[in-house]
Amino acid sequence: MNQRERIIRLFEERILPEDELARLITERDAETDELLYEKARIRQNEVFGKDIYLRGLIEFSNYCRNDCYYCGLRRSNTKADRYHLTKDEILGCAVQGRELGFRTIVLQSGEDLSYSDQDICDIVSSIKNRLPDTAVTLSIGEKTREQYQMYYDAGADRYLLRHESASPEHYAKLHPSDLTFENRKRCLYDLKDIGFQTGAGMMLESPYQTTDDIVKDLLFLAELKPEMIGIGPFISHHDTPFRDMPSGGADLTVFMIGVLRLMLPEALIPATTALGTIDPMGREKGILAGANVIMPNLSPRSVRGKYLLYDGKISTGEEGAESRAKLCERIERIGYHAADSRGDSPLMKQRR
Ligand code: SAH
């Protein structure tokens, strides 16, 4: 099969044999990339029209019990300027977000154990009571099935937990030994089983990542069928063990967005902040390759610069949720528009 045939077959059948997936990644060239993006846009248009969904992201704490080698929030980074928001501050941001027009609020944090499960449930149910037409997404890491069930019962609609790498060996090169791909996978299947719209995903060009690792990621995603898929380039952080590792570029992420749009046409795929950080036009390139979600920052300005997963993370300017109008303009300029619906997965029946 040549690259053209691979793309057409992926478009028609949603999957390729494993060895062809590997070649698809290694045999990229500008001309066939264009074909991939064209096909991805066709699929995107069939499922979502020209709608782009906006999510207001509240990064409510940068405390973390974990020590992931790539992440600036890792517990061993004593230089991180730590903060966590109170329930009232979080609620205030959510209400402000709804006023700005967001109908999904994403609550993300490091794994901060100072919030009890009751606290998380309280925060979720308060937002749902105050803003009944708004979806709440949690992204607070690995928990037990019972904990996930509590959050779901409190009203959380969606959960983001990137799998980071579906190769256990590669996973072990990115994380200390108390974190395993096996448990990450258990979490994701629990989340799906409970009824969350579930998000997985990986970094691209993370240290030691091979083409075979990316193929494993694709096969894992094809098996899990997450409702949401977040991918972005690895970007090094100066106070982590990976400080000297080269950051990834936009190209591979944009390419993989196209591939994933063909493999999982109904998925909600964000053009991520990391993609927008590594390339000022990254967001646009992502959308034109099949992405259909953008997640502007809704955290209070005073803490916005402190959620530093990696160096150079954009957090002001059009990144800020209050610049919604400017962001909408950018989306219009490339022929799409910001939708005002909640943007649920087309695979999910709304449960309430
Ligand atoms: N504690 C939550 C949120 C983690 S931060 C959780 O475990 O899900 C969200 C995502 O940022 C991570 O899943 C990771 O894929 C990404 N990330 C972290 N450090 C990064 C880096 N140095 N470069 C690029 N992406 C990074």
mmCIF file of C-alpha atoms and ligand atoms in Angstrom:
data_model
loop_
_atom_site.group_PDB
_atom_site.id
_atom_site.type_symbol
_atom_site.label_atom_id
_atom_site.label_comp_id
_atom_site.label_asym_id
_atom_site.label_seq_id
_atom_site.Cartn_x
_atom_site.Cartn_y
_atom_site.Cartn_z
ATOM 1 C CA MET A 1 0.000 0.000 0.000
ATOM 2 C CA ASN A 2 1.252 3.502 -0.675
ATOM 3 C CA GLN A 3 0.445 6.463 1.554
ATOM 4 C CA ARG A 4 -2.486 7.576 -0.579
ATOM 5 C CA GLU A 5 -4.036 4.097 -0.436
ATOM 6 C CA ARG A 6 -3.529 3.955 3.320
ATOM 7 C CA ILE A 7 -5.379 7.232 3.815
ATOM 8 C CA ILE A 8 -8.257 6.209 1.538
ATOM 9 C CA ARG A 9 -8.530 2.875 3.311
ATOM 10 C CA LEU A 10 -8.499 4.550 6.721
ATOM 11 C CA PHE A 11 -11.238 6.889 5.477
ATOM 12 C CA GLU A 12 -13.349 3.981 4.281
ATOM 13 C CA GLU A 13 -12.690 1.367 6.945
ATOM 14 C CA ARG A 14 -11.630 3.385 10.018
ATOM 15 C CA ILE A 15 -8.703 1.061 10.677
ATOM 16 C CA LEU A 16 -5.530 -0.261 9.045
ATOM 17 C CA PRO A 17 -3.454 -3.347 9.794
ATOM 18 C CA GLU A 18 -0.852 -2.673 12.483
ATOM 19 C CA ASP A 19 2.157 -2.596 10.126
ATOM 20 C CA GLU A 20 0.343 -0.189 7.805
ATOM 21 C CA LEU A 21 -0.438 2.126 10.728
ATOM 22 C CA ALA A 22 3.286 2.283 11.434
ATOM 23 C CA ARG A 23 4.024 3.111 7.778
ATOM 24 C CA LEU A 24 1.249 5.699 7.769
ATOM 25 C CA ILE A 25 3.164 7.549 10.477
ATOM 26 C CA THR A 26 6.661 7.163 9.023
ATOM 27 C CA GLU A 27 5.817 7.817 5.372
ATOM 28 C CA ARG A 28 4.276 11.241 5.780
ATOM 29 C CA ASP A 29 4.825 13.888 3.125
ATOM 30 C CA ALA A 30 3.250 17.270 2.477
ATOM 31 C CA GLU A 31 1.079 16.183 -0.425
ATOM 32 C CA THR A 32 -0.499 13.154 1.211
ATOM 33 C CA ASP A 33 -0.857 15.072 4.499
ATOM 34 C CA GLU A 34 -3.191 17.392 2.582
ATOM 35 C CA LEU A 35 -5.239 14.412 1.418
ATOM 36 C CA LEU A 36 -5.535 13.198 5.009
ATOM 37 C CA TYR A 37 -6.744 16.610 6.196
ATOM 38 C CA GLU A 38 -9.274 16.822 3.367
ATOM 39 C CA LYS A 39 -10.711 13.446 4.295
ATOM 40 C CA ALA A 40 -10.709 14.358 7.981
ATOM 41 C CA ARG A 41 -12.635 17.553 7.256
ATOM 42 C CA ILE A 42 -15.203 15.561 5.275
ATOM 43 C CA ARG A 43 -15.779 13.269 8.270
ATOM 44 C CA GLN A 44 -15.835 16.164 10.701
ATOM 45 C CA ASN A 45 -18.399 17.953 8.558
ATOM 46 C CA GLU A 46 -20.581 14.839 8.288
ATOM 47 C CA VAL A 47 -20.731 14.378 12.060
ATOM 48 C CA PHE A 48 -20.431 17.916 13.444
ATOM 49 C CA GLY A 49 -21.026 20.314 10.553
ATOM 50 C CA LYS A 50 -18.973 23.455 11.077
ATOM 51 C CA ASP A 51 -19.484 23.497 14.842
ATOM 52 C CA ILE A 52 -16.556 24.016 17.191
ATOM 53 C CA TYR A 53 -17.299 23.517 20.882
ATOM 54 C CA LEU A 54 -15.757 25.766 23.494
ATOM 55 C CA ARG A 55 -15.033 24.548 27.026
ATOM 56 C CA GLY A 56 -14.163 26.859 29.894
ATOM 57 C CA LEU A 57 -11.175 25.366 31.708
ATOM 58 C CA ILE A 58 -10.718 26.022 35.417
ATOM 59 C CA GLU A 59 -7.308 24.838 36.607
ATOM 60 C CA PHE A 60 -8.294 24.834 40.248
ATOM 61 C CA SER A 61 -5.168 23.430 41.923
ATOM 62 C CA ASN A 62 -1.575 22.783 40.953
ATOM 63 C CA TYR A 63 -0.749 20.634 43.984
ATOM 64 C CA CYS A 64 0.022 17.064 42.966
ATOM 65 C CA ARG A 65 0.911 13.877 44.809
ATOM 66 C CA ASN A 66 2.442 12.342 41.676
ATOM 67 C CA ASP A 67 5.916 12.707 40.265
ATOM 68 C CA CYS A 68 5.527 12.294 36.505
ATOM 69 C CA TYR A 69 8.902 13.007 34.900
ATOM 70 C CA TYR A 70 7.487 15.334 32.234
ATOM 71 C CA CYS A 71 5.168 17.521 34.282
ATOM 72 C CA GLY A 72 5.980 20.843 35.924
ATOM 73 C CA LEU A 73 3.384 20.190 38.644
ATOM 74 C CA ARG A 74 5.222 17.042 39.867
ATOM 75 C CA ARG A 75 5.566 16.899 43.624
ATOM 76 C CA SER A 76 9.381 17.028 43.542
ATOM 77 C CA ASN A 77 9.304 20.398 41.814
ATOM 78 C CA THR A 78 9.837 22.540 44.886
ATOM 79 C CA LYS A 79 10.052 25.646 42.696
ATOM 80 C CA ALA A 80 6.408 25.448 41.585
ATOM 81 C CA ASP A 81 4.346 28.260 43.066
ATOM 82 C CA ARG A 82 1.465 26.231 44.477
ATOM 83 C CA TYR A 83 -2.144 27.383 44.786
ATOM 84 C CA HIS A 84 -5.554 25.908 45.208
ATOM 85 C CA LEU A 85 -8.910 27.585 44.828
ATOM 86 C CA THR A 86 -11.726 27.436 47.357
ATOM 87 C CA LYS A 87 -15.123 26.069 46.491
ATOM 88 C CA ASP A 88 -16.501 29.604 46.264
ATOM 89 C CA GLU A 89 -13.729 30.736 43.942
ATOM 90 C CA ILE A 90 -14.362 27.749 41.673
ATOM 91 C CA LEU A 91 -18.088 28.411 41.683
ATOM 92 C CA GLY A 92 -17.452 32.078 40.901
ATOM 93 C CA CYS A 93 -15.348 31.108 37.847
ATOM 94 C CA ALA A 94 -17.996 28.676 36.658
ATOM 95 C CA VAL A 95 -20.768 31.288 36.896
ATOM 96 C CA GLN A 96 -18.588 33.807 35.096
ATOM 97 C CA GLY A 97 -17.920 31.164 32.430
ATOM 98 C CA ARG A 98 -21.636 30.592 31.887
ATOM 99 C CA GLU A 99 -22.135 34.351 31.561
ATOM 100 C CA LEU A 100 -19.413 34.418 28.918
ATOM 101 C CA GLY A 101 -21.359 31.747 27.038
ATOM 102 C CA PHE A 102 -19.578 28.513 27.954
ATOM 103 C CA ARG A 103 -21.836 25.516 28.368
ATOM 104 C CA THR A 104 -19.127 23.153 29.524
ATOM 105 C CA ILE A 105 -16.981 23.794 32.560
ATOM 106 C CA VAL A 106 -13.847 21.659 32.871
ATOM 107 C CA LEU A 107 -12.376 21.320 36.348
ATOM 108 C CA GLN A 108 -8.752 20.229 36.125
ATOM 109 C CA SER A 109 -6.050 19.887 38.771
ATOM 110 C CA GLY A 110 -3.056 17.948 39.915
ATOM 111 C CA GLU A 111 -3.901 15.058 42.214
ATOM 112 C CA ASP A 112 -4.487 17.303 45.217
ATOM 113 C CA LEU A 113 -5.581 15.252 48.213
ATOM 114 C CA SER A 114 -6.599 18.305 50.224
ATOM 115 C CA TYR A 115 -9.988 18.147 48.472
ATOM 116 C CA SER A 116 -11.970 15.241 49.883
ATOM 117 C CA ASP A 117 -14.383 13.299 47.691
ATOM 118 C CA GLN A 118 -17.149 15.134 49.501
ATOM 119 C CA ASP A 119 -15.537 18.449 48.526
ATOM 120 C CA ILE A 120 -15.371 17.432 44.875
ATOM 121 C CA CYS A 121 -18.980 16.224 44.927
ATOM 122 C CA ASP A 122 -20.055 19.467 46.604
ATOM 123 C CA ILE A 123 -18.312 21.554 43.968
ATOM 124 C CA VAL A 124 -19.824 19.503 41.130
ATOM 125 C CA SER A 125 -23.363 19.507 42.516
ATOM 126 C CA SER A 126 -23.226 23.216 43.338
ATOM 127 C CA ILE A 127 -22.253 24.021 39.762
ATOM 128 C CA LYS A 128 -24.967 21.722 38.405
ATOM 129 C CA ASN A 129 -27.590 23.307 40.679
ATOM 130 C CA ARG A 130 -26.574 26.839 39.800
ATOM 131 C CA LEU A 131 -26.073 26.127 36.081
ATOM 132 C CA PRO A 132 -28.370 23.261 35.143
ATOM 133 C CA ASP A 133 -27.802 23.704 31.404
ATOM 134 C CA THR A 134 -24.037 23.369 31.730
ATOM 135 C CA ALA A 135 -21.963 20.194 31.448
ATOM 136 C CA VAL A 136 -19.288 19.565 34.070
ATOM 137 C CA THR A 137 -16.103 17.750 33.107
ATOM 138 C CA LEU A 138 -13.641 16.543 35.724
ATOM 139 C CA SER A 139 -9.934 15.985 35.108
ATOM 140 C CA ILE A 140 -8.451 15.189 38.495
ATOM 141 C CA GLY A 141 -6.515 11.997 37.901
ATOM 142 C CA GLU A 142 -6.573 8.377 38.994
ATOM 143 C CA LYS A 143 -9.188 7.345 41.543
ATOM 144 C CA THR A 144 -11.005 4.184 42.565
ATOM 145 C CA ARG A 145 -14.159 3.108 40.797
ATOM 146 C CA GLU A 146 -16.149 4.011 43.915
ATOM 147 C CA GLN A 147 -14.798 7.563 43.840
ATOM 148 C CA TYR A 148 -15.617 7.956 40.142
ATOM 149 C CA GLN A 149 -19.130 6.677 40.872
ATOM 150 C CA MET A 150 -19.550 9.306 43.619
ATOM 151 C CA TYR A 151 -18.544 12.105 41.256
ATOM 152 C CA TYR A 152 -20.928 10.779 38.613
ATOM 153 C CA ASP A 153 -23.760 10.578 41.102
ATOM 154 C CA ALA A 154 -23.003 14.172 42.132
ATOM 155 C CA GLY A 155 -23.693 15.195 38.533
ATOM 156 C CA ALA A 156 -20.365 15.192 36.678
ATOM 157 C CA ASP A 157 -20.968 14.468 32.988
ATOM 158 C CA ARG A 158 -17.516 13.875 31.560
ATOM 159 C CA TYR A 159 -14.028 12.893 32.697
ATOM 160 C CA LEU A 160 -10.685 13.542 31.035
ATOM 161 C CA LEU A 161 -7.809 11.226 31.844
ATOM 162 C CA ARG A 162 -5.188 10.900 29.172
ATOM 163 C CA HIS A 163 -3.706 7.435 28.993
ATOM 164 C CA GLU A 164 -0.334 9.137 28.221
ATOM 165 C CA SER A 165 1.148 6.030 26.548
ATOM 166 C CA ALA A 166 -0.423 2.652 25.796
ATOM 167 C CA SER A 167 2.930 0.894 25.827
ATOM 168 C CA PRO A 168 3.630 -0.313 29.389
ATOM 169 C CA GLU A 169 7.406 -0.065 28.761
ATOM 170 C CA HIS A 170 7.161 3.477 27.434
ATOM 171 C CA TYR A 171 4.705 4.416 30.192
ATOM 172 C CA ALA A 172 7.350 3.317 32.712
ATOM 173 C CA LYS A 173 9.891 5.685 31.142
ATOM 174 C CA LEU A 174 7.562 8.640 31.695
ATOM 175 C CA HIS A 175 6.380 7.817 35.214
ATOM 176 C CA PRO A 176 7.756 6.525 38.519
ATOM 177 C CA SER A 177 6.951 2.892 39.312
ATOM 178 C CA ASP A 178 3.893 3.637 41.476
ATOM 179 C CA LEU A 179 2.086 4.738 38.315
ATOM 180 C CA THR A 180 1.286 2.067 35.734
ATOM 181 C CA PHE A 181 -0.465 1.875 32.391
ATOM 182 C CA GLU A 182 -2.461 -1.002 33.833
ATOM 183 C CA ASN A 183 -4.083 1.205 36.461
ATOM 184 C CA ARG A 184 -4.586 4.073 34.002
ATOM 185 C CA LYS A 185 -6.424 1.652 31.726
ATOM 186 C CA ARG A 186 -8.507 0.335 34.633
ATOM 187 C CA CYS A 187 -9.525 3.912 35.441
ATOM 188 C CA LEU A 188 -10.574 4.603 31.842
ATOM 189 C CA TYR A 189 -12.679 1.457 31.560
ATOM 190 C CA ASP A 190 -14.309 2.191 34.948
ATOM 191 C CA LEU A 191 -15.145 5.719 33.819
ATOM 192 C CA LYS A 192 -16.733 4.486 30.601
ATOM 193 C CA ASP A 193 -18.601 1.760 32.365
ATOM 194 C CA ILE A 194 -20.052 4.176 34.931
ATOM 195 C CA GLY A 195 -21.409 6.321 32.101
ATOM 196 C CA PHE A 196 -19.032 9.265 31.866
ATOM 197 C CA GLN A 197 -18.237 10.679 28.468
ATOM 198 C CA THR A 198 -14.617 9.711 28.776
ATOM 199 C CA GLY A 199 -11.498 11.310 27.365
ATOM 200 C CA ALA A 200 -8.138 9.627 26.776
ATOM 201 C CA GLY A 201 -5.077 10.696 24.804
ATOM 202 C CA MET A 202 -1.325 10.954 24.727
ATOM 203 C CA MET A 203 1.549 13.340 24.280
ATOM 204 C CA LEU A 204 3.400 13.102 20.986
ATOM 205 C CA GLU A 205 7.177 13.115 20.706
ATOM 206 C CA SER A 206 7.464 12.554 24.422
ATOM 207 C CA PRO A 207 10.907 11.269 25.459
ATOM 208 C CA TYR A 208 11.708 7.721 24.254
ATOM 209 C CA GLN A 209 8.482 7.472 22.248
ATOM 210 C CA THR A 210 8.806 5.285 19.134
ATOM 211 C CA THR A 211 6.512 4.832 16.148
ATOM 212 C CA ASP A 212 5.480 1.474 17.582
ATOM 213 C CA ASP A 213 4.436 3.206 20.798
ATOM 214 C CA ILE A 214 2.198 5.561 18.808
ATOM 215 C CA VAL A 215 0.714 2.583 16.952
ATOM 216 C CA LYS A 216 -0.081 1.050 20.357
ATOM 217 C CA ASP A 217 -1.773 4.322 21.327
ATOM 218 C CA LEU A 218 -3.910 4.192 18.183
ATOM 219 C CA LEU A 219 -4.886 0.572 18.732
ATOM 220 C CA PHE A 220 -5.697 1.280 22.365
ATOM 221 C CA LEU A 221 -7.901 4.232 21.401
ATOM 222 C CA ALA A 222 -9.625 2.133 18.720
ATOM 223 C CA GLU A 223 -10.418 -0.445 21.398
ATOM 224 C CA LEU A 224 -11.468 1.964 24.177
ATOM 225 C CA LYS A 225 -13.491 4.203 21.829
ATOM 226 C CA PRO A 226 -13.322 7.242 24.110
ATOM 227 C CA GLU A 227 -15.839 10.002 23.493
ATOM 228 C CA MET A 228 -13.017 12.567 23.712
ATOM 229 C CA ILE A 229 -9.362 12.434 22.649
ATOM 230 C CA GLY A 230 -6.792 14.998 23.779
ATOM 231 C CA ILE A 231 -3.375 14.916 22.157
ATOM 232 C CA GLY A 232 -0.557 17.436 22.052
ATOM 233 C CA PRO A 233 3.193 17.708 21.695
ATOM 234 C CA PHE A 234 5.447 17.059 24.668
ATOM 235 C CA ILE A 235 7.012 20.362 25.738
ATOM 236 C CA SER A 236 9.893 20.272 28.187
ATOM 237 C CA HIS A 237 9.760 22.000 31.561
ATOM 238 C CA HIS A 238 12.962 23.385 33.047
ATOM 239 C CA ASP A 239 12.381 22.009 36.562
ATOM 240 C CA THR A 240 11.706 18.375 35.649
ATOM 241 C CA PRO A 241 13.970 15.385 34.890
ATOM 242 C CA PHE A 242 13.121 15.894 31.196
ATOM 243 C CA ARG A 243 14.461 19.459 31.155
ATOM 244 C CA ASP A 244 17.013 18.638 28.434
ATOM 245 C CA MET A 245 14.713 16.554 26.285
ATOM 246 C CA PRO A 246 13.656 18.184 23.013
ATOM 247 C CA SER A 247 10.064 19.391 22.739
ATOM 248 C CA GLY A 248 7.845 18.025 19.992
ATOM 249 C CA GLY A 249 6.535 20.114 17.113
ATOM 250 C CA ALA A 250 3.047 20.835 15.812
ATOM 251 C CA ASP A 251 3.264 18.631 12.718
ATOM 252 C CA LEU A 252 2.929 15.187 14.231
ATOM 253 C CA THR A 253 0.079 16.269 16.521
ATOM 254 C CA VAL A 254 -1.815 17.825 13.601
ATOM 255 C CA PHE A 255 -1.231 14.681 11.544
ATOM 256 C CA MET A 256 -2.475 12.441 14.363
ATOM 257 C CA ILE A 257 -5.595 14.595 14.782
ATOM 258 C CA GLY A 258 -6.372 13.804 11.135
ATOM 259 C CA VAL A 259 -5.737 10.097 11.648
ATOM 260 C CA LEU A 260 -7.905 9.984 14.780
ATOM 261 C CA ARG A 261 -10.758 11.864 13.096
ATOM 262 C CA LEU A 262 -10.834 9.079 10.481
ATOM 263 C CA MET A 263 -10.484 6.274 13.023
ATOM 264 C CA LEU A 264 -13.087 7.646 15.458
ATOM 265 C CA PRO A 265 -15.284 10.088 13.476
ATOM 266 C CA GLU A 266 -17.630 10.842 16.402
ATOM 267 C CA ALA A 267 -14.861 11.762 18.845
ATOM 268 C CA LEU A 268 -14.581 15.205 20.398
ATOM 269 C CA ILE A 269 -10.991 16.194 19.665
ATOM 270 C CA PRO A 270 -9.572 19.442 21.064
ATOM 271 C CA ALA A 271 -6.958 21.591 19.394
ATOM 272 C CA THR A 272 -5.032 21.642 22.667
ATOM 273 C CA THR A 273 -3.210 24.392 24.532
ATOM 274 C CA ALA A 274 0.104 22.568 23.991
ATOM 275 C CA LEU A 275 -0.524 22.674 20.235
ATOM 276 C CA GLY A 276 -1.316 26.400 20.463
ATOM 277 C CA THR A 277 1.807 26.943 22.561
ATOM 278 C CA ILE A 278 4.236 25.240 20.198
ATOM 279 C CA ASP A 279 2.773 26.977 17.122
ATOM 280 C CA PRO A 280 0.820 30.259 17.145
ATOM 281 C CA MET A 281 -1.383 28.848 14.364
ATOM 282 C CA GLY A 282 -1.544 25.408 15.998
ATOM 283 C CA ARG A 283 -5.196 25.738 16.991
ATOM 284 C CA GLU A 284 -6.252 26.593 13.438
ATOM 285 C CA LYS A 285 -4.122 23.814 11.967
ATOM 286 C CA GLY A 286 -5.694 21.382 14.410
ATOM 287 C CA ILE A 287 -9.242 22.365 13.431
ATOM 288 C CA LEU A 288 -8.416 22.130 9.741
ATOM 289 C CA ALA A 289 -7.123 18.596 10.381
ATOM 290 C CA GLY A 290 -10.298 17.494 12.153
ATOM 291 C CA ALA A 291 -10.247 18.925 15.706
ATOM 292 C CA ASN A 292 -13.564 20.347 16.942
ATOM 293 C CA VAL A 293 -13.028 21.567 20.507
ATOM 294 C CA ILE A 294 -11.124 24.477 22.071
ATOM 295 C CA MET A 295 -10.636 24.907 25.805
ATOM 296 C CA PRO A 296 -9.882 28.512 26.787
ATOM 297 C CA ASN A 297 -8.645 29.288 30.269
ATOM 298 C CA LEU A 298 -11.231 30.406 32.802
ATOM 299 C CA SER A 299 -9.058 30.345 35.938
ATOM 300 C CA PRO A 300 -8.727 33.594 37.926
ATOM 301 C CA ARG A 301 -6.037 35.776 36.349
ATOM 302 C CA SER A 302 -3.992 35.730 39.548
ATOM 303 C CA VAL A 303 -3.268 31.991 39.212
ATOM 304 C CA ARG A 304 -3.322 31.604 35.448
ATOM 305 C CA GLY A 305 0.431 31.743 35.071
ATOM 306 C CA LYS A 306 0.988 29.141 37.787
ATOM 307 C CA TYR A 307 -0.485 26.022 36.212
ATOM 308 C CA LEU A 308 2.770 25.388 34.431
ATOM 309 C CA LEU A 309 2.742 21.870 33.043
ATOM 310 C CA TYR A 310 5.495 22.865 30.597
ATOM 311 C CA ASP A 311 7.560 25.918 29.670
ATOM 312 C CA GLY A 312 5.945 28.764 27.731
ATOM 313 C CA LYS A 313 2.355 27.605 28.301
ATOM 314 C CA ILE A 314 0.067 30.243 26.818
ATOM 315 C CA SER A 315 -2.432 31.580 29.308
ATOM 316 C CA THR A 316 -3.099 35.226 28.523
ATOM 317 C CA GLY A 317 -4.341 36.974 25.374
ATOM 318 C CA GLU A 318 -6.815 35.033 23.311
ATOM 319 C CA GLU A 319 -6.190 32.059 25.541
ATOM 320 C CA GLY A 320 -8.238 33.701 28.226
ATOM 321 C CA ALA A 321 -11.894 32.756 28.255
ATOM 322 C CA GLU A 322 -12.898 36.419 28.504
ATOM 323 C CA SER A 323 -11.522 36.900 24.987
ATOM 324 C CA ARG A 324 -14.225 34.658 23.641
ATOM 325 C CA ALA A 325 -15.182 37.113 20.913
ATOM 326 C CA LYS A 326 -11.637 37.178 19.534
ATOM 327 C CA LEU A 327 -11.445 33.420 19.634
ATOM 328 C CA CYS A 328 -14.778 33.133 17.822
ATOM 329 C CA GLU A 329 -13.414 35.475 15.158
ATOM 330 C CA ARG A 330 -10.396 33.250 14.626
ATOM 331 C CA ILE A 331 -12.682 30.246 14.278
ATOM 332 C CA GLU A 332 -14.902 32.094 11.761
ATOM 333 C CA ARG A 333 -11.878 33.145 9.752
ATOM 334 C CA ILE A 334 -11.156 29.518 8.874
ATOM 335 C CA GLY A 335 -14.780 28.750 8.017
ATOM 336 C CA TYR A 336 -16.090 27.278 11.285
ATOM 337 C CA HIS A 337 -18.220 28.688 14.069
ATOM 338 C CA ALA A 338 -18.386 28.436 17.840
ATOM 339 C CA ALA A 339 -21.483 26.411 18.740
ATOM 340 C CA ASP A 340 -23.673 27.404 21.673
ATOM 341 C CA SER A 341 -24.825 23.886 22.481
ATOM 342 C CA ARG A 342 -23.230 21.769 25.242
ATOM 343 C CA GLY A 343 -21.349 19.734 22.683
ATOM 344 C CA ASP A 344 -22.031 16.280 24.055
ATOM 345 C CA SER A 345 -20.663 13.240 22.309
ATOM 346 C CA PRO A 346 -22.999 12.173 19.486
ATOM 347 C CA LEU A 347 -22.543 8.634 20.815
ATOM 348 C CA MET A 348 -24.123 9.465 24.175
ATOM 349 C CA LYS A 349 -27.722 9.906 25.031
ATOM 350 C CA GLN A 350 -28.038 12.754 27.471
ATOM 351 C CA ARG A 351 -28.865 11.275 30.843
ATOM 352 C CA ARG A 352 -30.429 14.328 32.418
HETATM 353 N N1 SAH B 1 -3.803 15.371 37.051
HETATM 354 C C1 SAH B 1 -4.657 15.331 35.886
HETATM 355 C C2 SAH B 1 -4.358 16.476 34.938
HETATM 356 C C3 SAH B 1 -3.004 16.404 34.313
HETATM 357 S S1 SAH B 1 -2.504 17.811 33.352
HETATM 358 C C4 SAH B 1 -4.524 13.981 35.225
HETATM 359 O O1 SAH B 1 -3.707 13.182 35.648
HETATM 360 O O2 SAH B 1 -5.262 13.708 34.297
HETATM 361 C C5 SAH B 1 -3.217 17.428 31.785
HETATM 362 C C6 SAH B 1 -2.306 16.834 30.730
HETATM 363 O O3 SAH B 1 -1.217 17.687 30.429
HETATM 364 C C7 SAH B 1 -1.636 15.529 31.091
HETATM 365 O O4 SAH B 1 -2.501 14.453 30.963
HETATM 366 C C8 SAH B 1 -0.448 15.475 30.128
HETATM 367 O O5 SAH B 1 -0.736 14.672 28.981
HETATM 368 C C9 SAH B 1 -0.253 16.945 29.731
HETATM 369 N N2 SAH B 1 1.107 17.380 30.084
HETATM 370 C C10 SAH B 1 1.704 17.351 31.293
HETATM 371 N N3 SAH B 1 2.984 17.756 31.192
HETATM 372 C C11 SAH B 1 3.208 18.037 29.892
HETATM 373 C C12 SAH B 1 4.340 18.481 29.144
HETATM 374 N N4 SAH B 1 5.511 18.677 29.727
HETATM 375 N N5 SAH B 1 4.189 18.688 27.816
HETATM 376 C C13 SAH B 1 3.004 18.474 27.222
HETATM 377 N N6 SAH B 1 1.905 18.046 27.855
HETATM 378 C C14 SAH B 1 2.008 17.828 29.185
#
